[in-house]
Amino acid sequence: MILHQPAESSKTGILYAVLAYSAWGLFPVYWKFLAQVPAVELVCHRIIWSALLLLGLLRIQKQHANFWELWRSPKLVGALFATTAIIACNWGVYIYGVNTGRIVETSLGYYINPLVSVLLGSVILKERLNRGQKLAVLMAAIAVGNFVWHFGQVPWIAVFLALSFATYGLFRKLITVSPIVGLTVETLLAMPIALGWVGYRAVTGTGFFGMDGQVTLLLIGCGVVTALPLLWFNNAAKRLRLSTMGFFQYLAPSLQLALGVLFYHEPFTTIHGLTFTLIWSAIALYSVSSVSKLAE
């Protein structure tokens, strides 16, 4: 028997998913303005300013009781520490990819991600897949294999982004905590390391905060562009099946790919075209199979 989410909850979840993935799709534009800042320093600023913003939102939404209650559960804090490490590494690799001219590869990673989410949903959450959905996952694996075969190297940025974000989505779905409280705790857990690194860069005169007005404002803005899409994502994850979340993921890489090829003029060879065609076909097959499954 297939369990369905309440209709109103599903509609709200879909809205949150569209907002989150569309914002992530436009992220390269923002990070390109900060191309001179090392990826590690950018991640630290994302953590610091996100934490401050989330604390403010937590106060507005009056969720202090839930926030302090969470800290009394070592198990939940430990789980969120794990998700903090995963998402911080994901941020760092993504920024590195964007600012080293590999937006096309980052988009490949986020095209693969929904199918990895489907696979995790099947293996870990026992969400049943039909034949078409299984074939879609296999086609994604063939696409990556095609890339490795022709270029002689694993597209490690794409693979890492897909695996790390799918794992993050799975963990956050399993952790029984409200999205904003969970995100606040995640950023606060990473805050000491982030403050330490930014402080070190400031003392040694190698940091970028305060060196230029525009750069400084953009670094502060990291809090908004980081926290809001993640908050939308976690709200969507609580309302939708993990496999349904994967369905909307194509929005982000489509925007990223368009930016990389059309706006930043990154290479897009015949092999890239074949790899992406396999991925797009897999997504199309998965989408059709998912619709057929819902109609059962």
PDB file of C-alpha atoms in Angstrom:
ATOM      1  CA  MET A   1       0.000   0.000   0.000  1.00  0.00           C
ATOM      2  CA  ILE A   2       1.316   3.477  -0.900  1.00  0.00           C
ATOM      3  CA  LEU A   3       1.032   6.144   1.767  1.00  0.00           C
ATOM      4  CA  HIS A   4       0.117   9.608   0.461  1.00  0.00           C
ATOM      5  CA  GLN A   5       0.861  12.962   2.074  1.00  0.00           C
ATOM      6  CA  PRO A   6      -2.183  15.184   2.806  1.00  0.00           C
ATOM      7  CA  ALA A   7      -3.035  17.243  -0.297  1.00  0.00           C
ATOM      8  CA  GLU A   8      -2.485  20.648   1.346  1.00  0.00           C
ATOM      9  CA  SER A   9       0.833  19.556   2.830  1.00  0.00           C
ATOM     10  CA  SER A  10       1.980  18.245  -0.552  1.00  0.00           C
ATOM     11  CA  LYS A  11       1.085  21.520  -2.307  1.00  0.00           C
ATOM     12  CA  THR A  12       3.038  23.523   0.266  1.00  0.00           C
ATOM     13  CA  GLY A  13       5.952  21.106  -0.049  1.00  0.00           C
ATOM     14  CA  ILE A  14       5.978  21.536  -3.833  1.00  0.00           C
ATOM     15  CA  LEU A  15       6.113  25.336  -3.474  1.00  0.00           C
ATOM     16  CA  TYR A  16       9.036  25.100  -1.046  1.00  0.00           C
ATOM     17  CA  ALA A  17      10.853  22.672  -3.366  1.00  0.00           C
ATOM     18  CA  VAL A  18      10.476  24.975  -6.389  1.00  0.00           C
ATOM     19  CA  LEU A  19      11.728  27.982  -4.415  1.00  0.00           C
ATOM     20  CA  ALA A  20      14.745  26.095  -3.034  1.00  0.00           C
ATOM     21  CA  TYR A  21      15.887  24.511  -6.276  1.00  0.00           C
ATOM     22  CA  SER A  22      15.371  27.666  -8.355  1.00  0.00           C
ATOM     23  CA  ALA A  23      17.484  29.666  -5.888  1.00  0.00           C
ATOM     24  CA  TRP A  24      20.250  27.045  -5.984  1.00  0.00           C
ATOM     25  CA  GLY A  25      20.172  27.108  -9.757  1.00  0.00           C
ATOM     26  CA  LEU A  26      21.063  30.809  -9.769  1.00  0.00           C
ATOM     27  CA  PHE A  27      23.783  30.497  -7.101  1.00  0.00           C
ATOM     28  CA  PRO A  28      26.734  30.558  -9.561  1.00  0.00           C
ATOM     29  CA  VAL A  29      26.020  34.214 -10.346  1.00  0.00           C
ATOM     30  CA  TYR A  30      26.411  35.153  -6.676  1.00  0.00           C
ATOM     31  CA  TRP A  31      29.580  33.128  -6.101  1.00  0.00           C
ATOM     32  CA  LYS A  32      31.208  34.477  -9.256  1.00  0.00           C
ATOM     33  CA  PHE A  33      31.080  37.943  -7.676  1.00  0.00           C
ATOM     34  CA  LEU A  34      33.207  36.466  -4.871  1.00  0.00           C
ATOM     35  CA  ALA A  35      35.584  34.494  -7.087  1.00  0.00           C
ATOM     36  CA  GLN A  36      38.629  36.087  -5.431  1.00  0.00           C
ATOM     37  CA  VAL A  37      37.660  34.695  -1.994  1.00  0.00           C
ATOM     38  CA  PRO A  38      38.912  31.125  -1.252  1.00  0.00           C
ATOM     39  CA  ALA A  39      36.191  28.483  -0.986  1.00  0.00           C
ATOM     40  CA  VAL A  40      36.977  27.661   2.663  1.00  0.00           C
ATOM     41  CA  GLU A  41      36.645  31.295   3.712  1.00  0.00           C
ATOM     42  CA  LEU A  42      33.366  31.596   1.813  1.00  0.00           C
ATOM     43  CA  VAL A  43      31.981  28.516   3.570  1.00  0.00           C
ATOM     44  CA  CYS A  44      32.944  30.022   6.922  1.00  0.00           C
ATOM     45  CA  HIS A  45      31.099  33.242   6.117  1.00  0.00           C
ATOM     46  CA  ARG A  46      28.090  31.233   4.956  1.00  0.00           C
ATOM     47  CA  ILE A  47      28.030  29.526   8.349  1.00  0.00           C
ATOM     48  CA  ILE A  48      28.510  32.694  10.423  1.00  0.00           C
ATOM     49  CA  TRP A  49      25.952  34.899   8.720  1.00  0.00           C
ATOM     50  CA  SER A  50      23.456  32.062   8.310  1.00  0.00           C
ATOM     51  CA  ALA A  51      23.634  31.377  12.043  1.00  0.00           C
ATOM     52  CA  LEU A  52      22.912  35.008  12.901  1.00  0.00           C
ATOM     53  CA  LEU A  53      19.993  35.175  10.466  1.00  0.00           C
ATOM     54  CA  LEU A  54      18.531  31.907  11.715  1.00  0.00           C
ATOM     55  CA  LEU A  55      18.773  32.996  15.343  1.00  0.00           C
ATOM     56  CA  GLY A  56      16.750  36.070  14.407  1.00  0.00           C
ATOM     57  CA  LEU A  57      14.149  33.963  12.596  1.00  0.00           C
ATOM     58  CA  LEU A  58      14.022  31.603  15.551  1.00  0.00           C
ATOM     59  CA  ARG A  59      13.196  34.528  17.825  1.00  0.00           C
ATOM     60  CA  ILE A  60      10.507  35.821  15.464  1.00  0.00           C
ATOM     61  CA  GLN A  61       8.870  32.397  15.201  1.00  0.00           C
ATOM     62  CA  LYS A  62       9.124  31.923  18.981  1.00  0.00           C
ATOM     63  CA  GLN A  63      10.721  28.490  18.787  1.00  0.00           C
ATOM     64  CA  HIS A  64      13.123  29.006  21.685  1.00  0.00           C
ATOM     65  CA  ALA A  65      11.600  26.148  23.683  1.00  0.00           C
ATOM     66  CA  ASN A  66      12.191  23.658  20.854  1.00  0.00           C
ATOM     67  CA  PHE A  67      15.689  25.044  20.346  1.00  0.00           C
ATOM     68  CA  TRP A  68      16.759  24.534  23.965  1.00  0.00           C
ATOM     69  CA  GLU A  69      14.982  21.188  24.148  1.00  0.00           C
ATOM     70  CA  LEU A  70      17.023  19.891  21.241  1.00  0.00           C
ATOM     71  CA  TRP A  71      20.297  20.626  23.047  1.00  0.00           C
ATOM     72  CA  ARG A  72      19.163  18.259  25.811  1.00  0.00           C
ATOM     73  CA  SER A  73      19.247  15.350  23.370  1.00  0.00           C
ATOM     74  CA  PRO A  74      22.851  14.236  22.698  1.00  0.00           C
ATOM     75  CA  LYS A  75      21.541  11.836  20.047  1.00  0.00           C
ATOM     76  CA  LEU A  76      19.885  14.607  18.019  1.00  0.00           C
ATOM     77  CA  VAL A  77      22.840  16.973  18.448  1.00  0.00           C
ATOM     78  CA  GLY A  78      25.176  14.216  17.287  1.00  0.00           C
ATOM     79  CA  ALA A  79      23.024  13.559  14.234  1.00  0.00           C
ATOM     80  CA  LEU A  80      22.964  17.264  13.381  1.00  0.00           C
ATOM     81  CA  PHE A  81      26.732  17.444  13.822  1.00  0.00           C
ATOM     82  CA  ALA A  82      26.980  14.787  11.096  1.00  0.00           C
ATOM     83  CA  THR A  83      24.649  16.733   8.766  1.00  0.00           C
ATOM     84  CA  THR A  84      26.653  19.900   9.488  1.00  0.00           C
ATOM     85  CA  ALA A  85      29.854  18.230   8.309  1.00  0.00           C
ATOM     86  CA  ILE A  86      28.144  16.873   5.194  1.00  0.00           C
ATOM     87  CA  ILE A  87      26.571  20.147   4.096  1.00  0.00           C
ATOM     88  CA  ALA A  88      29.708  22.202   4.852  1.00  0.00           C
ATOM     89  CA  CYS A  89      31.788  19.922   2.610  1.00  0.00           C
ATOM     90  CA  ASN A  90      29.074  20.124  -0.046  1.00  0.00           C
ATOM     91  CA  TRP A  91      29.180  23.937   0.067  1.00  0.00           C
ATOM     92  CA  GLY A  92      32.957  24.016  -0.199  1.00  0.00           C
ATOM     93  CA  VAL A  93      33.193  21.681  -3.186  1.00  0.00           C
ATOM     94  CA  TYR A  94      30.345  23.461  -4.968  1.00  0.00           C
ATOM     95  CA  ILE A  95      31.929  26.905  -4.564  1.00  0.00           C
ATOM     96  CA  TYR A  96      35.285  25.497  -5.667  1.00  0.00           C
ATOM     97  CA  GLY A  97      33.657  24.059  -8.780  1.00  0.00           C
ATOM     98  CA  VAL A  98      31.855  27.279  -9.680  1.00  0.00           C
ATOM     99  CA  ASN A  99      34.849  29.550  -9.182  1.00  0.00           C
ATOM    100  CA  THR A 100      37.267  27.291 -11.080  1.00  0.00           C
ATOM    101  CA  GLY A 101      35.124  27.316 -14.217  1.00  0.00           C
ATOM    102  CA  ARG A 102      33.396  23.954 -13.716  1.00  0.00           C
ATOM    103  CA  ILE A 103      29.751  24.983 -13.446  1.00  0.00           C
ATOM    104  CA  VAL A 104      28.828  22.399 -16.091  1.00  0.00           C
ATOM    105  CA  GLU A 105      30.260  19.650 -13.869  1.00  0.00           C
ATOM    106  CA  THR A 106      28.439  20.955 -10.800  1.00  0.00           C
ATOM    107  CA  SER A 107      25.219  20.874 -12.808  1.00  0.00           C
ATOM    108  CA  LEU A 108      25.945  17.247 -13.727  1.00  0.00           C
ATOM    109  CA  GLY A 109      26.222  16.477 -10.020  1.00  0.00           C
ATOM    110  CA  TYR A 110      22.850  17.995  -9.260  1.00  0.00           C
ATOM    111  CA  TYR A 111      21.283  16.206 -12.229  1.00  0.00           C
ATOM    112  CA  ILE A 112      22.521  12.915 -10.767  1.00  0.00           C
ATOM    113  CA  ASN A 113      21.448  13.874  -7.244  1.00  0.00           C
ATOM    114  CA  PRO A 114      17.691  13.222  -7.611  1.00  0.00           C
ATOM    115  CA  LEU A 115      18.378   9.714  -8.851  1.00  0.00           C
ATOM    116  CA  VAL A 116      20.762   9.120  -5.946  1.00  0.00           C
ATOM    117  CA  SER A 117      17.960  10.345  -3.664  1.00  0.00           C
ATOM    118  CA  VAL A 118      15.632   7.829  -5.302  1.00  0.00           C
ATOM    119  CA  LEU A 119      18.170   5.066  -4.721  1.00  0.00           C
ATOM    120  CA  LEU A 120      18.642   6.024  -1.064  1.00  0.00           C
ATOM    121  CA  GLY A 121      14.885   6.243  -0.621  1.00  0.00           C
ATOM    122  CA  SER A 122      14.589   2.709  -1.951  1.00  0.00           C
ATOM    123  CA  VAL A 123      17.469   1.192   0.009  1.00  0.00           C
ATOM    124  CA  ILE A 124      17.150   3.040   3.335  1.00  0.00           C
ATOM    125  CA  LEU A 125      13.495   4.060   3.551  1.00  0.00           C
ATOM    126  CA  LYS A 126      12.169   1.058   1.611  1.00  0.00           C
ATOM    127  CA  GLU A 127      10.281   3.303  -0.832  1.00  0.00           C
ATOM    128  CA  ARG A 128       9.231   0.944  -3.608  1.00  0.00           C
ATOM    129  CA  LEU A 129      10.469   1.635  -7.130  1.00  0.00           C
ATOM    130  CA  ASN A 130       8.857   0.333 -10.287  1.00  0.00           C
ATOM    131  CA  ARG A 131      10.786  -1.001 -13.262  1.00  0.00           C
ATOM    132  CA  GLY A 132      11.012   2.383 -15.007  1.00  0.00           C
ATOM    133  CA  GLN A 133      12.424   4.088 -11.915  1.00  0.00           C
ATOM    134  CA  LYS A 134      15.042   1.373 -11.488  1.00  0.00           C
ATOM    135  CA  LEU A 135      16.026   1.726 -15.140  1.00  0.00           C
ATOM    136  CA  ALA A 136      16.359   5.508 -14.673  1.00  0.00           C
ATOM    137  CA  VAL A 137      18.888   4.997 -11.848  1.00  0.00           C
ATOM    138  CA  LEU A 138      20.824   2.554 -14.038  1.00  0.00           C
ATOM    139  CA  MET A 139      20.913   5.069 -16.913  1.00  0.00           C
ATOM    140  CA  ALA A 140      22.400   7.691 -14.583  1.00  0.00           C
ATOM    141  CA  ALA A 141      25.167   5.253 -13.648  1.00  0.00           C
ATOM    142  CA  ILE A 142      25.820   4.600 -17.357  1.00  0.00           C
ATOM    143  CA  ALA A 143      26.036   8.358 -17.974  1.00  0.00           C
ATOM    144  CA  VAL A 144      28.768   8.757 -15.357  1.00  0.00           C
ATOM    145  CA  GLY A 145      30.525   5.690 -16.752  1.00  0.00           C
ATOM    146  CA  ASN A 146      30.438   7.279 -20.217  1.00  0.00           C
ATOM    147  CA  PHE A 147      32.095  10.412 -18.856  1.00  0.00           C
ATOM    148  CA  VAL A 148      34.836   8.386 -17.128  1.00  0.00           C
ATOM    149  CA  TRP A 149      35.438   6.232 -20.199  1.00  0.00           C
ATOM    150  CA  HIS A 150      35.922   9.134 -22.609  1.00  0.00           C
ATOM    151  CA  PHE A 151      37.714  11.634 -20.381  1.00  0.00           C
ATOM    152  CA  GLY A 152      39.729   9.099 -18.405  1.00  0.00           C
ATOM    153  CA  GLN A 153      38.773  10.632 -15.082  1.00  0.00           C
ATOM    154  CA  VAL A 154      35.937  10.504 -12.620  1.00  0.00           C
ATOM    155  CA  PRO A 155      33.907  13.763 -12.538  1.00  0.00           C
ATOM    156  CA  TRP A 156      34.644  13.912  -8.822  1.00  0.00           C
ATOM    157  CA  ILE A 157      32.940  17.246  -8.224  1.00  0.00           C
ATOM    158  CA  ALA A 158      29.709  15.952  -9.768  1.00  0.00           C
ATOM    159  CA  VAL A 159      29.840  12.642  -7.896  1.00  0.00           C
ATOM    160  CA  PHE A 160      30.665  14.261  -4.560  1.00  0.00           C
ATOM    161  CA  LEU A 161      27.909  16.856  -4.854  1.00  0.00           C
ATOM    162  CA  ALA A 162      25.336  14.211  -5.769  1.00  0.00           C
ATOM    163  CA  LEU A 163      26.261  11.824  -2.962  1.00  0.00           C
ATOM    164  CA  SER A 164      26.720  14.442  -0.256  1.00  0.00           C
ATOM    165  CA  PHE A 165      23.496  16.340  -0.870  1.00  0.00           C
ATOM    166  CA  ALA A 166      21.407  13.196  -1.274  1.00  0.00           C
ATOM    167  CA  THR A 167      22.806  11.931   2.027  1.00  0.00           C
ATOM    168  CA  TYR A 168      22.100  15.270   3.686  1.00  0.00           C
ATOM    169  CA  GLY A 169      18.516  15.183   2.447  1.00  0.00           C
ATOM    170  CA  LEU A 170      18.067  11.645   3.765  1.00  0.00           C
ATOM    171  CA  PHE A 171      19.459  12.463   7.218  1.00  0.00           C
ATOM    172  CA  ARG A 172      17.418  15.641   7.567  1.00  0.00           C
ATOM    173  CA  LYS A 173      14.277  13.724   6.658  1.00  0.00           C
ATOM    174  CA  LEU A 174      14.996  11.136   9.356  1.00  0.00           C
ATOM    175  CA  ILE A 175      15.900  13.619  12.120  1.00  0.00           C
ATOM    176  CA  THR A 176      12.768  14.555  14.059  1.00  0.00           C
ATOM    177  CA  VAL A 177      13.327  18.287  14.456  1.00  0.00           C
ATOM    178  CA  SER A 178      11.689  21.342  12.878  1.00  0.00           C
ATOM    179  CA  PRO A 179      13.569  22.740   9.848  1.00  0.00           C
ATOM    180  CA  ILE A 180      14.505  26.126  11.321  1.00  0.00           C
ATOM    181  CA  VAL A 181      15.594  24.685  14.684  1.00  0.00           C
ATOM    182  CA  GLY A 182      17.661  22.022  12.962  1.00  0.00           C
ATOM    183  CA  LEU A 183      19.328  24.513  10.629  1.00  0.00           C
ATOM    184  CA  THR A 184      20.088  26.879  13.494  1.00  0.00           C
ATOM    185  CA  VAL A 185      21.764  24.149  15.500  1.00  0.00           C
ATOM    186  CA  GLU A 186      23.711  22.967  12.436  1.00  0.00           C
ATOM    187  CA  THR A 187      25.189  26.402  11.824  1.00  0.00           C
ATOM    188  CA  LEU A 188      25.916  26.974  15.515  1.00  0.00           C
ATOM    189  CA  LEU A 189      27.771  23.657  15.728  1.00  0.00           C
ATOM    190  CA  ALA A 190      30.070  24.830  12.939  1.00  0.00           C
ATOM    191  CA  MET A 191      30.329  28.410  14.233  1.00  0.00           C
ATOM    192  CA  PRO A 192      33.481  27.975  16.411  1.00  0.00           C
ATOM    193  CA  ILE A 193      35.484  26.603  13.488  1.00  0.00           C
ATOM    194  CA  ALA A 194      34.152  29.249  11.101  1.00  0.00           C
ATOM    195  CA  LEU A 195      34.887  32.124  13.502  1.00  0.00           C
ATOM    196  CA  GLY A 196      38.337  30.725  14.200  1.00  0.00           C
ATOM    197  CA  TRP A 197      39.260  30.568  10.526  1.00  0.00           C
ATOM    198  CA  VAL A 198      37.855  33.992   9.648  1.00  0.00           C
ATOM    199  CA  GLY A 199      39.569  35.448  12.711  1.00  0.00           C
ATOM    200  CA  TYR A 200      42.872  33.889  11.721  1.00  0.00           C
ATOM    201  CA  ARG A 201      42.579  35.302   8.205  1.00  0.00           C
ATOM    202  CA  ALA A 202      41.812  38.743   9.637  1.00  0.00           C
ATOM    203  CA  VAL A 203      44.782  38.700  12.043  1.00  0.00           C
ATOM    204  CA  THR A 204      47.202  37.582   9.345  1.00  0.00           C
ATOM    205  CA  GLY A 205      45.855  40.145   6.878  1.00  0.00           C
ATOM    206  CA  THR A 206      44.872  37.493   4.343  1.00  0.00           C
ATOM    207  CA  GLY A 207      41.100  37.691   4.829  1.00  0.00           C
ATOM    208  CA  PHE A 208      38.687  39.540   2.562  1.00  0.00           C
ATOM    209  CA  PHE A 209      36.108  40.732   5.093  1.00  0.00           C
ATOM    210  CA  GLY A 210      36.379  44.508   5.521  1.00  0.00           C
ATOM    211  CA  MET A 211      38.894  44.895   2.706  1.00  0.00           C
ATOM    212  CA  ASP A 212      36.333  46.099   0.152  1.00  0.00           C
ATOM    213  CA  GLY A 213      32.823  47.456   0.682  1.00  0.00           C
ATOM    214  CA  GLN A 214      31.143  45.431  -2.058  1.00  0.00           C
ATOM    215  CA  VAL A 215      32.883  42.183  -1.118  1.00  0.00           C
ATOM    216  CA  THR A 216      32.049  42.711   2.553  1.00  0.00           C
ATOM    217  CA  LEU A 217      28.348  43.222   1.779  1.00  0.00           C
ATOM    218  CA  LEU A 218      28.316  40.130  -0.411  1.00  0.00           C
ATOM    219  CA  LEU A 219      29.951  38.102   2.366  1.00  0.00           C
ATOM    220  CA  ILE A 220      27.299  39.258   4.826  1.00  0.00           C
ATOM    221  CA  GLY A 221      24.659  38.387   2.206  1.00  0.00           C
ATOM    222  CA  CYS A 222      25.913  34.796   2.293  1.00  0.00           C
ATOM    223  CA  GLY A 223      23.604  34.334   5.274  1.00  0.00           C
ATOM    224  CA  VAL A 224      20.474  35.093   3.283  1.00  0.00           C
ATOM    225  CA  VAL A 225      21.380  33.152   0.127  1.00  0.00           C
ATOM    226  CA  THR A 226      22.439  30.161   2.229  1.00  0.00           C
ATOM    227  CA  ALA A 227      19.794  29.950   4.934  1.00  0.00           C
ATOM    228  CA  LEU A 228      16.607  30.687   3.005  1.00  0.00           C
ATOM    229  CA  PRO A 229      16.973  28.006   0.274  1.00  0.00           C
ATOM    230  CA  LEU A 230      18.034  25.446   2.894  1.00  0.00           C
ATOM    231  CA  LEU A 231      15.058  26.370   5.030  1.00  0.00           C
ATOM    232  CA  TRP A 232      12.780  25.989   2.019  1.00  0.00           C
ATOM    233  CA  PHE A 233      14.428  22.655   1.205  1.00  0.00           C
ATOM    234  CA  ASN A 234      13.987  21.261   4.696  1.00  0.00           C
ATOM    235  CA  ASN A 235      10.352  22.404   4.793  1.00  0.00           C
ATOM    236  CA  ALA A 236       9.804  20.602   1.491  1.00  0.00           C
ATOM    237  CA  ALA A 237      11.586  17.460   2.721  1.00  0.00           C
ATOM    238  CA  LYS A 238       9.272  17.232   5.728  1.00  0.00           C
ATOM    239  CA  ARG A 239       6.174  17.358   3.489  1.00  0.00           C
ATOM    240  CA  LEU A 240       7.192  15.264   0.489  1.00  0.00           C
ATOM    241  CA  ARG A 241       8.505  11.777  -0.130  1.00  0.00           C
ATOM    242  CA  LEU A 242      12.251  11.630  -0.723  1.00  0.00           C
ATOM    243  CA  SER A 243      11.643  10.287  -4.224  1.00  0.00           C
ATOM    244  CA  THR A 244       9.212  13.168  -4.921  1.00  0.00           C
ATOM    245  CA  MET A 245      11.849  15.658  -3.769  1.00  0.00           C
ATOM    246  CA  GLY A 246      14.183  14.176  -6.348  1.00  0.00           C
ATOM    247  CA  PHE A 247      11.663  14.959  -9.076  1.00  0.00           C
ATOM    248  CA  PHE A 248      12.037  18.730  -8.531  1.00  0.00           C
ATOM    249  CA  GLN A 249      15.824  18.681  -8.331  1.00  0.00           C
ATOM    250  CA  TYR A 250      16.225  19.111 -12.092  1.00  0.00           C
ATOM    251  CA  LEU A 251      15.331  22.816 -11.785  1.00  0.00           C
ATOM    252  CA  ALA A 252      18.641  23.721 -10.150  1.00  0.00           C
ATOM    253  CA  PRO A 253      21.032  21.952 -12.538  1.00  0.00           C
ATOM    254  CA  SER A 254      19.080  23.153 -15.583  1.00  0.00           C
ATOM    255  CA  LEU A 255      19.647  26.756 -14.547  1.00  0.00           C
ATOM    256  CA  GLN A 256      23.276  26.020 -13.640  1.00  0.00           C
ATOM    257  CA  LEU A 257      23.965  24.334 -16.974  1.00  0.00           C
ATOM    258  CA  ALA A 258      22.423  27.224 -18.887  1.00  0.00           C
ATOM    259  CA  LEU A 259      24.530  29.718 -16.950  1.00  0.00           C
ATOM    260  CA  GLY A 260      27.722  27.702 -17.410  1.00  0.00           C
ATOM    261  CA  VAL A 261      27.357  27.216 -21.161  1.00  0.00           C
ATOM    262  CA  LEU A 262      25.496  30.313 -22.332  1.00  0.00           C
ATOM    263  CA  PHE A 263      26.646  32.978 -19.872  1.00  0.00           C
ATOM    264  CA  TYR A 264      30.102  31.852 -18.699  1.00  0.00           C
ATOM    265  CA  HIS A 265      30.996  30.031 -21.972  1.00  0.00           C
ATOM    266  CA  GLU A 266      32.320  26.834 -20.421  1.00  0.00           C
ATOM    267  CA  PRO A 267      33.203  23.936 -22.795  1.00  0.00           C
ATOM    268  CA  PHE A 268      30.336  21.632 -23.725  1.00  0.00           C
ATOM    269  CA  THR A 269      31.672  18.868 -25.973  1.00  0.00           C
ATOM    270  CA  THR A 270      29.933  16.027 -27.783  1.00  0.00           C
ATOM    271  CA  ILE A 271      30.817  13.743 -24.876  1.00  0.00           C
ATOM    272  CA  HIS A 272      29.226  16.217 -22.467  1.00  0.00           C
ATOM    273  CA  GLY A 273      26.171  16.212 -24.715  1.00  0.00           C
ATOM    274  CA  LEU A 274      25.933  12.403 -24.691  1.00  0.00           C
ATOM    275  CA  THR A 275      26.404  12.259 -20.909  1.00  0.00           C
ATOM    276  CA  PHE A 276      23.746  14.871 -20.256  1.00  0.00           C
ATOM    277  CA  THR A 277      21.374  13.303 -22.784  1.00  0.00           C
ATOM    278  CA  LEU A 278      21.555  10.042 -20.835  1.00  0.00           C
ATOM    279  CA  ILE A 279      20.871  11.921 -17.605  1.00  0.00           C
ATOM    280  CA  TRP A 280      17.970  13.868 -19.115  1.00  0.00           C
ATOM    281  CA  SER A 281      16.520  10.633 -20.516  1.00  0.00           C
ATOM    282  CA  ALA A 282      16.826   9.026 -17.089  1.00  0.00           C
ATOM    283  CA  ILE A 283      15.017  11.951 -15.471  1.00  0.00           C
ATOM    284  CA  ALA A 284      12.284  11.841 -18.110  1.00  0.00           C
ATOM    285  CA  LEU A 285      11.862   8.100 -17.614  1.00  0.00           C
ATOM    286  CA  TYR A 286      11.770   8.523 -13.855  1.00  0.00           C
ATOM    287  CA  SER A 287       9.203  11.305 -14.116  1.00  0.00           C
ATOM    288  CA  VAL A 288       6.897   9.298 -16.370  1.00  0.00           C
ATOM    289  CA  SER A 289       7.298   6.226 -14.168  1.00  0.00           C
ATOM    290  CA  SER A 290       6.550   8.275 -11.041  1.00  0.00           C
ATOM    291  CA  VAL A 291       3.368   9.699 -12.566  1.00  0.00           C
ATOM    292  CA  SER A 292       2.269   6.202 -13.558  1.00  0.00           C
ATOM    293  CA  LYS A 293       2.966   4.961 -10.053  1.00  0.00           C
ATOM    294  CA  LEU A 294       0.897   7.751  -8.482  1.00  0.00           C
ATOM    295  CA  ALA A 295      -1.974   6.869 -10.790  1.00  0.00           C
ATOM    296  CA  GLU A 296      -2.050   3.270  -9.552  1.00  0.00           C
TER     297      GLU A 296
END
